[in-house]
Structure formats: structure tokens, C-alpha cells
């Protein structure tokens, strides 16, 4: 019985998601309720994931949290909100009849260790994967099987979308208590097997303006954001769902680029303005448009979140050629052999016409590396106890 065990432990992994219809702006900052619905693609955990172990023991004297091996403040209000909500669900599960084992665990302190296999806060939605993973691991520890996107949302808005695989919509909801502000799956990751994702990592640095502060200034000052939330997003969401259902890359790609651009336009419309794109991001945008123009249709689509890294959506038959275009446009400085990571990429020879039309002003070393991935599943339970991030003493242990 869990109640008699000295230590109970659960480990989960959770994915990153990239929005193609962006969330930007809260109507309730405490409950994290958005001003508009959003839609994202969950990326495969073979390339990008957070792993989190949660443990409870009667021997623990305080709640503790480690991120990437370093202890951090467990008192962060959003971490506390997730802990409180999962514990609340655990208490009320099975129609209110309380399970002794869980009750035992619920009275113990927890230790949580979490690790990313990618740079934290580099605009790669690490908080989304992080909170989705925290909530998944805690839920597993306490045996909670409820819908958990509402809880993950309390950690970071976009985290609710990382609770599902494939193509995921976060419905803004109407109720003031947030009980209808949930994520659900529009289509599973198997729905569009040819879809590929290339993350162009240009900077591993932390973003200049955190999304929480940035989006509140936008809500307070940007008339464009208000128009976007009320008029533009509802129409675009319906269109985007149609493009995904029909696997229409032309429509999906164009709308993805337009929505990214409008999000960054609302950042410029914010006062004082916020800049997440830099010269290099603009260079990548222009490159994608030249490439599409050369081919006469949309073969690649970019999107940028609150940071300068570019995420490119494309189809499998375009990956080799476009990666070569990126390599020629941003010749790698030193790590030539590490330039392409993730799923395999074949070689491609570029025609002279393509080189002349698309690769105009190479910027050596500007792209650090390209990560090749694809849509993937939602959070997963890790069964193998050797993969726990906490040891039998409840403290972090290092993996080779
Ligand atoms: O959930 P947050 O606070 O990290 O906000 C994410 C906002 C964007 O990444 C810019 C857009 C989105 O929908 O993911």
C-alpha cells in the first residue's frame, strides 16, 4: 500500500507545442484565462521534451523543486497553483470517498525534479512542457485521472496545449471561474504523417521580455490586439481547423505565417513596443518567402513565439532541399557536423536558379543549428524506475 511505503515516485515526460494561432493576452491573470482561443502543434518528444519525477515521502520535511539539476524556489505561485489543484482533484476523486493510500501521500511533502533536453526560456516553449510535465507527474503520483489541461493552464497558459498530442485547440471559455478554458485535440499526431518541423535555433539566450509581462502591456495598450481577439482569431481558428482536417499545406502554411506576423505586429502596437524578432528572424522570413516564390507555392511556413528562434513547418519531401538552403544561407561556423540534429536529413543539390533566386546574402554562423522533428504525442508515463530523476534518498541523481 502506498500509505505504508516510505517513498512513492512517478516520472512522466511532456512535449513542447508551437502555436499556429497564437495566444497573447489574459482576461484573468490569476486563473490564466486568455482573451482568445489558440491552436498548436505538439512536437515529438524524441527531439524535445521535459522529464519530471515527483516523489512523496513521510521523511521529507519540506516541498522542494529542482530544475535542470539546480534547486529553485518551490514557492513560485504558479508551481503552488498546480500542486494545490492536483491535490484538490486527488482528494475529491472517486466521488468523494477518500482513498487511504492517497490520503497518506497527500499529507506528505513532495520533491520534484525536472529536466529539459533543450535550452530553457529560449523561446522554445520550455514553460509549456515544464508545467504540463509537472502536472502529469503529480497526477500520476496521486492517481488522478481527470482532465488536466485546466490544471496545467494554471502553470503557464500554453502548457494546457502540451497535455495533448497532435493538433490541439485551447478554447478560451466563457465562465469567470475558468472551468471551460480547456485544451482538446483537433487531430492526433498520426493525422498528417508528412508534416515536418524544423526549429532554427538562433539564440540560446533568455528572452528579453517575459511573455507574462509582455502580454499584459499588450492587453492594456494595443488596439490591434483587441481587434485580433474579437474579430480575427475566431475566423482564423475555423479556417485553420479546416486546413488541418484537409491536410491542406498551402492554407495551413499561409495562415501560420500570417498569424505569427500579426502576433508580432501586436507586439509592435504595444506601448512601449516589444521586439521579439531580430534582424536574423526577418532574414529568415524573407528567405522563406523567396523560397516559396521560387517554387510558385507555399512549401515552407515560419512562425515565431516570444523569441527570435524560427520554427518552420514543411512537408517531408521538402526537408532535404530547404535544409540545404538554410545551410547555404547561414554557413555553420564551427559545428558543421552538428548543424542538423534530430530526424535524419538527406543531402540535396541546389540548382543554380534556386541559388540565385533564394540564397542572396549569406550570414555565416547566424543559425546555431537546425532541429528536425515532427508532430508527436502528449505526455507519457515513464515505467522504467532507472529513469527516475530522483534517487531512493529523494534527491536528484545525474543521468549519464
Ligand atoms: O504560456 P506563455 O505565457 O508562455 O505564453 C505563450 C505565448 C506564445 O508562445 C507567444 C504564443 C502561444 O500561443 O504559445
Coordinates of C-alpha atoms and ligand atoms in Angstrom, one line a residue:
X1 CA 0.0 0.0 0.0
X2 CA 1.2 3.4 -0.9
X3 CA 0.4 4.8 2.6
X4 CA 2.8 2.4 4.2
X5 CA 5.6 2.9 1.6
X6 CA 8.4 5.2 2.7
X7 CA 8.6 6.7 -0.8
X8 CA 6.2 6.9 -3.7
X9 CA 7.5 8.2 -7.1
X10 CA 6.2 8.8 -10.6
X11 CA 8.1 10.0 -13.7
X12 CA 6.5 11.5 -16.8
X13 CA 7.7 13.2 -20.0
X14 CA 5.8 16.0 -21.8
X15 CA 6.2 17.8 -25.1
X16 CA 6.7 21.3 -26.4
X17 CA 4.0 22.8 -28.5
X18 CA 4.2 25.5 -31.1
X19 CA 1.1 27.7 -31.7
X20 CA 0.0 28.3 -35.3
X21 CA -2.9 30.6 -34.0
X22 CA -1.2 32.4 -31.2
X23 CA -2.3 33.1 -27.6
X24 CA -1.4 36.5 -26.4
X25 CA -3.2 38.3 -23.6
X26 CA -5.1 37.3 -20.5
X27 CA -8.5 38.4 -19.3
X28 CA -7.8 36.9 -15.8
X29 CA -4.1 36.9 -14.8
X30 CA -4.6 34.8 -11.7
X31 CA -6.6 32.0 -13.3
X32 CA -4.7 32.4 -16.6
X33 CA -7.7 32.9 -18.8
X34 CA -6.9 34.0 -22.3
X35 CA -8.6 36.8 -24.4
X36 CA -8.6 34.5 -27.4
X37 CA -8.6 30.8 -28.2
X38 CA -5.4 29.3 -29.8
X39 CA -4.2 26.3 -31.7
X40 CA -0.9 24.5 -31.7
X41 CA 1.0 21.5 -33.0
X42 CA 2.6 19.3 -30.4
X43 CA 6.2 18.4 -31.2
X44 CA 7.7 15.0 -30.9
X45 CA 9.4 14.1 -27.6
X46 CA 12.1 12.1 -29.3
X47 CA 13.6 15.6 -30.1
X48 CA 12.2 18.0 -27.5
X49 CA 10.9 17.0 -24.1
X50 CA 10.8 17.7 -20.4
X51 CA 11.1 14.8 -18.0
X52 CA 9.8 15.2 -14.4
X53 CA 9.9 13.0 -11.4
X54 CA 7.6 13.7 -8.4
X55 CA 8.1 11.9 -5.1
X56 CA 6.2 12.0 -1.8
X57 CA 7.6 10.6 1.5
X58 CA 6.8 10.9 5.1
X59 CA 10.5 11.5 5.6
X60 CA 10.5 14.8 3.5
X61 CA 10.5 17.9 5.7
X62 CA 9.6 20.4 3.0
X63 CA 8.4 20.6 -0.6
X64 CA 11.5 21.0 -2.9
X65 CA 12.0 21.6 -6.6
X66 CA 15.0 21.1 -8.9
X67 CA 15.1 22.4 -12.5
X68 CA 17.9 21.0 -14.6
X69 CA 19.8 19.9 -11.5
X70 CA 19.6 23.3 -9.6
X71 CA 17.3 23.8 -6.7
X72 CA 14.7 26.6 -7.3
X73 CA 12.1 28.2 -5.2
X74 CA 9.1 25.9 -4.8
X75 CA 7.0 28.8 -3.5
X76 CA 6.5 30.2 -7.0
X77 CA 2.8 31.0 -7.2
X78 CA 2.3 29.0 -10.4
X79 CA 4.0 25.9 -9.1
X80 CA 1.9 26.2 -5.9
X81 CA -1.3 26.6 -8.0
X82 CA -0.5 23.3 -9.9
X83 CA 0.3 21.5 -6.6
X84 CA -2.8 22.7 -4.9
X85 CA -5.1 21.9 -7.9
X86 CA -3.8 18.3 -8.4
X87 CA -4.0 17.7 -4.6
X88 CA -7.6 19.0 -4.7
X89 CA -8.5 16.6 -7.5
X90 CA -6.9 13.8 -5.7
X91 CA -9.0 14.5 -2.6
X92 CA -12.2 14.5 -4.5
X93 CA -11.6 11.5 -6.7
X94 CA -13.9 8.5 -6.6
X95 CA -16.9 10.7 -6.0
X96 CA -15.6 12.0 -2.7
X97 CA -14.9 8.7 -0.9
X98 CA -11.3 9.2 0.2
X99 CA -8.7 6.6 -0.5
X100 CA -6.5 5.9 2.5
X101 CA -3.3 5.4 0.4
X102 CA -3.7 8.7 -1.4
X103 CA -4.6 10.4 1.8
X104 CA -1.4 9.3 3.3
X105 CA 0.5 10.6 0.3
X106 CA -1.4 13.9 0.4
X107 CA -0.2 14.6 3.9
X108 CA 3.5 14.1 2.8
X109 CA 5.8 16.8 1.4
X110 CA 6.9 16.3 -2.3
X111 CA 10.2 16.5 -4.0
X112 CA 10.1 17.3 -7.8
X113 CA 13.0 17.2 -10.3
X114 CA 12.6 18.4 -13.8
X115 CA 15.0 18.4 -16.8
X116 CA 14.7 19.7 -20.4
X117 CA 16.7 18.3 -23.2
X118 CA 16.7 21.8 -24.8
X119 CA 17.6 25.3 -23.7
X120 CA 15.3 26.8 -21.1
X121 CA 13.5 30.1 -21.9
X122 CA 15.0 30.3 -25.4
X123 CA 11.6 30.8 -27.0
X124 CA 11.1 27.0 -27.3
X125 CA 8.1 26.9 -25.0
X126 CA 10.0 25.3 -22.2
X127 CA 7.4 26.5 -19.6
X128 CA 4.7 24.8 -21.6
X129 CA 6.5 21.4 -21.5
X130 CA 7.6 22.1 -17.9
X131 CA 4.2 22.7 -16.4
X132 CA 2.5 20.0 -18.5
X133 CA 5.1 17.6 -17.2
X134 CA 4.8 18.8 -13.6
X135 CA 1.0 18.3 -13.6
X136 CA 1.3 14.9 -15.3
X137 CA 3.9 13.6 -12.8
X138 CA 1.9 14.9 -9.8
X139 CA -1.3 13.5 -11.1
X140 CA 0.3 10.1 -11.6
X141 CA 1.8 10.2 -8.1
X142 CA -1.6 10.8 -6.6
X143 CA -3.5 8.6 -9.0
X144 CA -5.6 11.4 -10.5
X145 CA -7.0 10.6 -14.0
X146 CA -9.2 13.7 -14.6
X147 CA -8.9 16.1 -17.5
X148 CA -5.8 18.0 -16.5
X149 CA -5.4 20.8 -19.1
X150 CA -7.2 23.1 -16.7
X151 CA -4.6 22.5 -14.1
X152 CA -1.6 22.8 -16.5
X153 CA -3.1 26.1 -17.6
X154 CA -2.6 27.5 -14.1
X155 CA 1.2 27.0 -14.6
X156 CA 1.5 28.6 -18.0
X157 CA -1.3 29.3 -20.4
X158 CA 0.3 27.5 -23.3
X159 CA 1.0 24.4 -21.1
X160 CA -2.6 23.3 -21.3
X161 CA -2.0 22.6 -25.0
X162 CA 1.0 20.3 -24.2
X163 CA -1.4 18.0 -22.4
X164 CA -2.4 16.6 -25.8
X165 CA -0.5 15.2 -28.8
X166 CA -1.0 16.2 -32.4
X167 CA -3.1 19.3 -33.2
X168 CA -4.6 21.0 -30.2
X169 CA -7.0 23.8 -29.6
X170 CA -7.2 25.8 -26.3
X171 CA -10.8 27.1 -26.1
X172 CA -10.8 30.5 -24.3
X173 CA -14.0 29.6 -22.5
X174 CA -16.7 31.9 -21.2
X175 CA -17.0 31.2 -17.5
X176 CA -15.3 33.5 -15.0
X177 CA -14.0 30.5 -13.0
X178 CA -12.1 29.1 -16.0
X179 CA -13.7 25.6 -15.8
X180 CA -14.4 25.8 -19.6
X181 CA -11.0 27.2 -20.6
X182 CA -9.6 23.8 -21.7
X183 CA -7.4 22.2 -24.3
X184 CA -8.7 19.4 -26.6
X185 CA -7.3 17.5 -29.5
X186 CA -8.4 18.6 -33.0
X187 CA -6.5 15.7 -34.7
X188 CA -3.9 13.2 -33.5
X189 CA -0.2 13.3 -34.4
X190 CA -0.8 10.4 -37.0
X191 CA -3.3 12.6 -38.9
X192 CA -0.7 14.3 -41.1
X193 CA 2.2 11.9 -41.5
X194 CA 4.1 14.1 -44.0
X195 CA 4.2 17.2 -41.8
X196 CA 7.7 18.1 -40.6
X197 CA 9.1 20.8 -38.3
X198 CA 12.5 22.5 -38.5
X199 CA 13.5 24.6 -35.5
X200 CA 16.2 27.1 -36.5
X201 CA 17.9 27.8 -33.2
X202 CA 19.5 31.3 -33.5
X203 CA 19.9 32.1 -29.8
X204 CA 20.1 30.0 -26.6
X205 CA 19.7 33.2 -24.5
X206 CA 16.7 34.1 -22.3
X207 CA 14.0 36.2 -23.9
X208 CA 14.3 40.0 -23.2
X209 CA 10.6 40.5 -22.1
X210 CA 8.9 37.5 -20.4
X211 CA 5.6 36.6 -22.0
X212 CA 3.6 37.3 -18.8
X213 CA 4.7 40.9 -18.6
X214 CA 4.7 41.5 -22.3
X215 CA 1.2 40.2 -22.9
X216 CA -0.3 42.3 -20.1
X217 CA 1.2 45.5 -21.5
X218 CA -0.3 44.5 -24.9
X219 CA -3.8 43.9 -23.3
X220 CA -3.6 47.4 -21.7
X221 CA -2.3 49.3 -24.7
X222 CA -2.8 47.6 -28.1
X223 CA -6.0 48.3 -30.0
X224 CA -4.8 45.8 -32.6
X225 CA -4.7 43.0 -30.0
X226 CA -8.3 43.8 -29.1
X227 CA -9.4 43.6 -32.7
X228 CA -7.4 40.5 -33.2
X229 CA -9.0 38.7 -30.3
X230 CA -12.6 39.8 -31.1
X231 CA -12.6 39.6 -34.9
X232 CA -9.5 37.9 -36.5
X233 CA -8.9 34.9 -34.3
X234 CA -12.4 33.4 -34.3
X235 CA -12.4 33.4 -38.1
X236 CA -8.8 32.1 -38.4
X237 CA -9.4 29.3 -35.9
X238 CA -12.2 27.9 -38.0
X239 CA -10.1 28.2 -41.2
X240 CA -7.1 26.6 -39.5
X241 CA -9.1 23.6 -38.3
X242 CA -10.4 23.1 -41.9
X243 CA -6.8 23.3 -43.3
X244 CA -5.6 20.7 -40.8
X245 CA -8.6 18.4 -41.4
X246 CA -8.0 18.6 -45.2
X247 CA -4.2 18.4 -44.8
X248 CA -4.0 21.5 -47.0
X249 CA -0.4 22.7 -46.6
X250 CA -0.9 25.8 -48.8
X251 CA -3.7 27.1 -46.5
X252 CA -2.1 25.9 -43.3
X253 CA 1.2 27.4 -44.1
X254 CA -0.1 30.8 -45.2
X255 CA -2.3 31.2 -42.2
X256 CA 0.5 30.1 -39.9
X257 CA 2.8 32.8 -41.3
X258 CA 0.1 35.4 -41.2
X259 CA -0.8 34.7 -37.6
X260 CA 2.8 34.8 -36.5
X261 CA 3.2 38.1 -38.2
X262 CA 0.0 39.5 -36.6
X263 CA 1.2 38.4 -33.2
X264 CA 4.5 40.3 -33.7
X265 CA 2.5 43.3 -35.1
X266 CA 0.6 43.4 -31.8
X267 CA 3.9 43.4 -30.0
X268 CA 4.9 46.5 -32.1
X269 CA 1.5 48.0 -31.4
X270 CA 2.1 47.6 -27.7
X271 CA 3.3 50.7 -25.9
X272 CA 6.2 50.8 -25.2
X273 CA 6.7 48.3 -28.1
X274 CA 8.1 44.8 -27.6
X275 CA 10.5 43.3 -30.1
X276 CA 10.9 39.5 -30.1
X277 CA 12.0 39.3 -33.8
X278 CA 15.5 40.5 -34.6
X279 CA 17.4 41.1 -37.9
X280 CA 18.1 37.4 -38.3
X281 CA 14.4 36.5 -37.8
X282 CA 13.5 39.0 -40.5
X283 CA 16.2 37.5 -42.7
X284 CA 14.6 34.0 -42.3
X285 CA 11.2 35.4 -43.0
X286 CA 12.4 36.9 -46.3
X287 CA 14.3 33.7 -47.2
X288 CA 11.1 31.6 -46.7
X289 CA 9.1 33.9 -48.9
X290 CA 11.8 33.9 -51.7
X291 CA 11.8 30.1 -51.5
X292 CA 8.1 29.8 -51.8
X293 CA 8.0 32.4 -54.6
X294 CA 10.7 30.4 -56.5
X295 CA 8.6 27.3 -56.3
X296 CA 5.3 29.1 -57.0
X297 CA 3.5 27.8 -53.9
X298 CA 3.8 27.5 -50.1
X299 CA 6.5 24.9 -49.4
X300 CA 7.7 26.3 -46.1
X301 CA 5.9 28.3 -43.3
X302 CA 7.6 30.1 -40.5
X303 CA 6.3 31.0 -37.0
X304 CA 8.0 32.8 -34.1
X305 CA 7.0 33.0 -30.5
X306 CA 8.3 35.3 -27.8
X307 CA 11.9 34.9 -29.0
X308 CA 13.9 35.0 -32.2
X309 CA 14.1 31.3 -33.0
X310 CA 12.3 30.3 -36.1
X311 CA 10.0 27.3 -36.3
X312 CA 9.5 26.1 -39.9
X313 CA 6.6 23.8 -40.9
X314 CA 7.1 21.9 -44.1
X315 CA 6.4 18.5 -45.7
X316 CA 8.8 15.6 -45.7
X317 CA 9.6 15.9 -49.5
X318 CA 10.9 19.5 -49.0
X319 CA 13.1 19.0 -45.9
X320 CA 16.4 18.0 -47.7
X321 CA 16.3 20.9 -50.1
X322 CA 15.2 23.5 -47.6
X323 CA 17.8 22.4 -45.0
X324 CA 20.5 22.8 -47.8
X325 CA 19.1 26.3 -48.5
X326 CA 19.4 27.2 -44.8
X327 CA 23.0 25.7 -44.7
X328 CA 24.0 27.8 -47.7
X329 CA 22.3 31.0 -46.3
X330 CA 23.8 30.6 -42.8
X331 CA 27.0 28.6 -43.3
X332 CA 27.8 27.0 -40.0
X333 CA 30.8 28.5 -38.2
X334 CA 32.4 25.6 -36.4
X335 CA 30.0 22.8 -35.6
X336 CA 29.4 21.7 -39.2
X337 CA 28.8 18.1 -38.3
X338 CA 26.3 19.1 -35.5
X339 CA 24.4 21.6 -37.7
X340 CA 21.5 19.3 -38.3
X341 CA 20.1 17.4 -35.4
X342 CA 17.0 15.2 -34.8
X343 CA 15.4 13.2 -37.5
X344 CA 17.7 12.3 -40.4
X345 CA 18.1 14.8 -43.3
X346 CA 19.3 13.6 -46.7
X347 CA 21.6 15.6 -49.0
X348 CA 20.3 17.8 -51.8
X349 CA 22.0 19.6 -54.7
X350 CA 20.6 23.1 -55.3
X351 CA 20.1 24.3 -58.9
X352 CA 21.8 27.5 -60.0
X353 CA 18.4 29.1 -60.5
X354 CA 17.4 28.3 -56.9
X355 CA 20.7 29.5 -55.5
X356 CA 20.5 32.8 -57.5
X357 CA 16.8 33.4 -56.6
X358 CA 16.8 32.3 -52.9
X359 CA 20.3 32.4 -51.3
X360 CA 21.1 36.1 -51.7
X361 CA 23.2 37.4 -48.8
X362 CA 24.7 34.5 -46.7
X363 CA 25.2 35.3 -43.0
X364 CA 27.8 32.9 -41.7
X365 CA 27.3 31.4 -38.2
X366 CA 23.9 33.1 -37.7
X367 CA 21.9 29.9 -37.2
X368 CA 23.4 27.7 -34.5
X369 CA 21.7 24.5 -35.5
X370 CA 18.6 23.1 -37.1
X371 CA 16.5 20.6 -35.2
X372 CA 14.4 18.3 -37.4
X373 CA 11.2 17.0 -35.8
X374 CA 7.6 16.2 -36.4
X375 CA 4.2 16.2 -34.6
X376 CA 4.2 13.9 -31.7
X377 CA 2.1 12.5 -28.8
X378 CA 1.1 14.1 -25.4
X379 CA 2.6 13.4 -22.0
X380 CA 3.9 9.9 -21.4
X381 CA 4.4 7.8 -18.3
X382 CA 8.0 6.5 -17.8
X383 CA 7.7 3.0 -16.4
X384 CA 11.4 2.2 -16.1
X385 CA 12.4 3.1 -12.5
X386 CA 16.1 3.6 -13.6
X387 CA 14.8 6.7 -15.4
X388 CA 13.6 8.5 -12.3
X389 CA 15.3 11.8 -11.8
X390 CA 15.2 11.3 -8.0
X391 CA 17.1 8.6 -6.2
X392 CA 15.9 6.4 -3.3
X393 CA 17.0 9.2 -1.0
X394 CA 14.6 11.6 -2.7
X395 CA 17.4 13.8 -4.0
X396 CA 18.3 14.4 -7.7
X397 CA 20.6 11.9 -9.3
X398 CA 22.5 12.5 -12.5
X399 CA 21.9 10.6 -15.7
X400 CA 24.8 9.8 -18.0
Ligands
LIG1 O1 2.1 30.5 -21.9 P1 3.0 31.6 -22.1 O2 2.8 32.6 -21.0 O3 4.5 31.1 -22.2 O4 2.7 32.4 -23.4 C1 3.0 31.8 -24.7 C2 2.8 32.8 -25.8 C3 3.3 32.5 -27.2 O5 4.2 31.4 -27.1 C4 4.0 33.7 -27.8 C5 2.1 32.1 -28.1 C6 1.5 30.7 -27.8 O6 0.3 30.6 -28.1 O7 2.2 29.8 -27.4

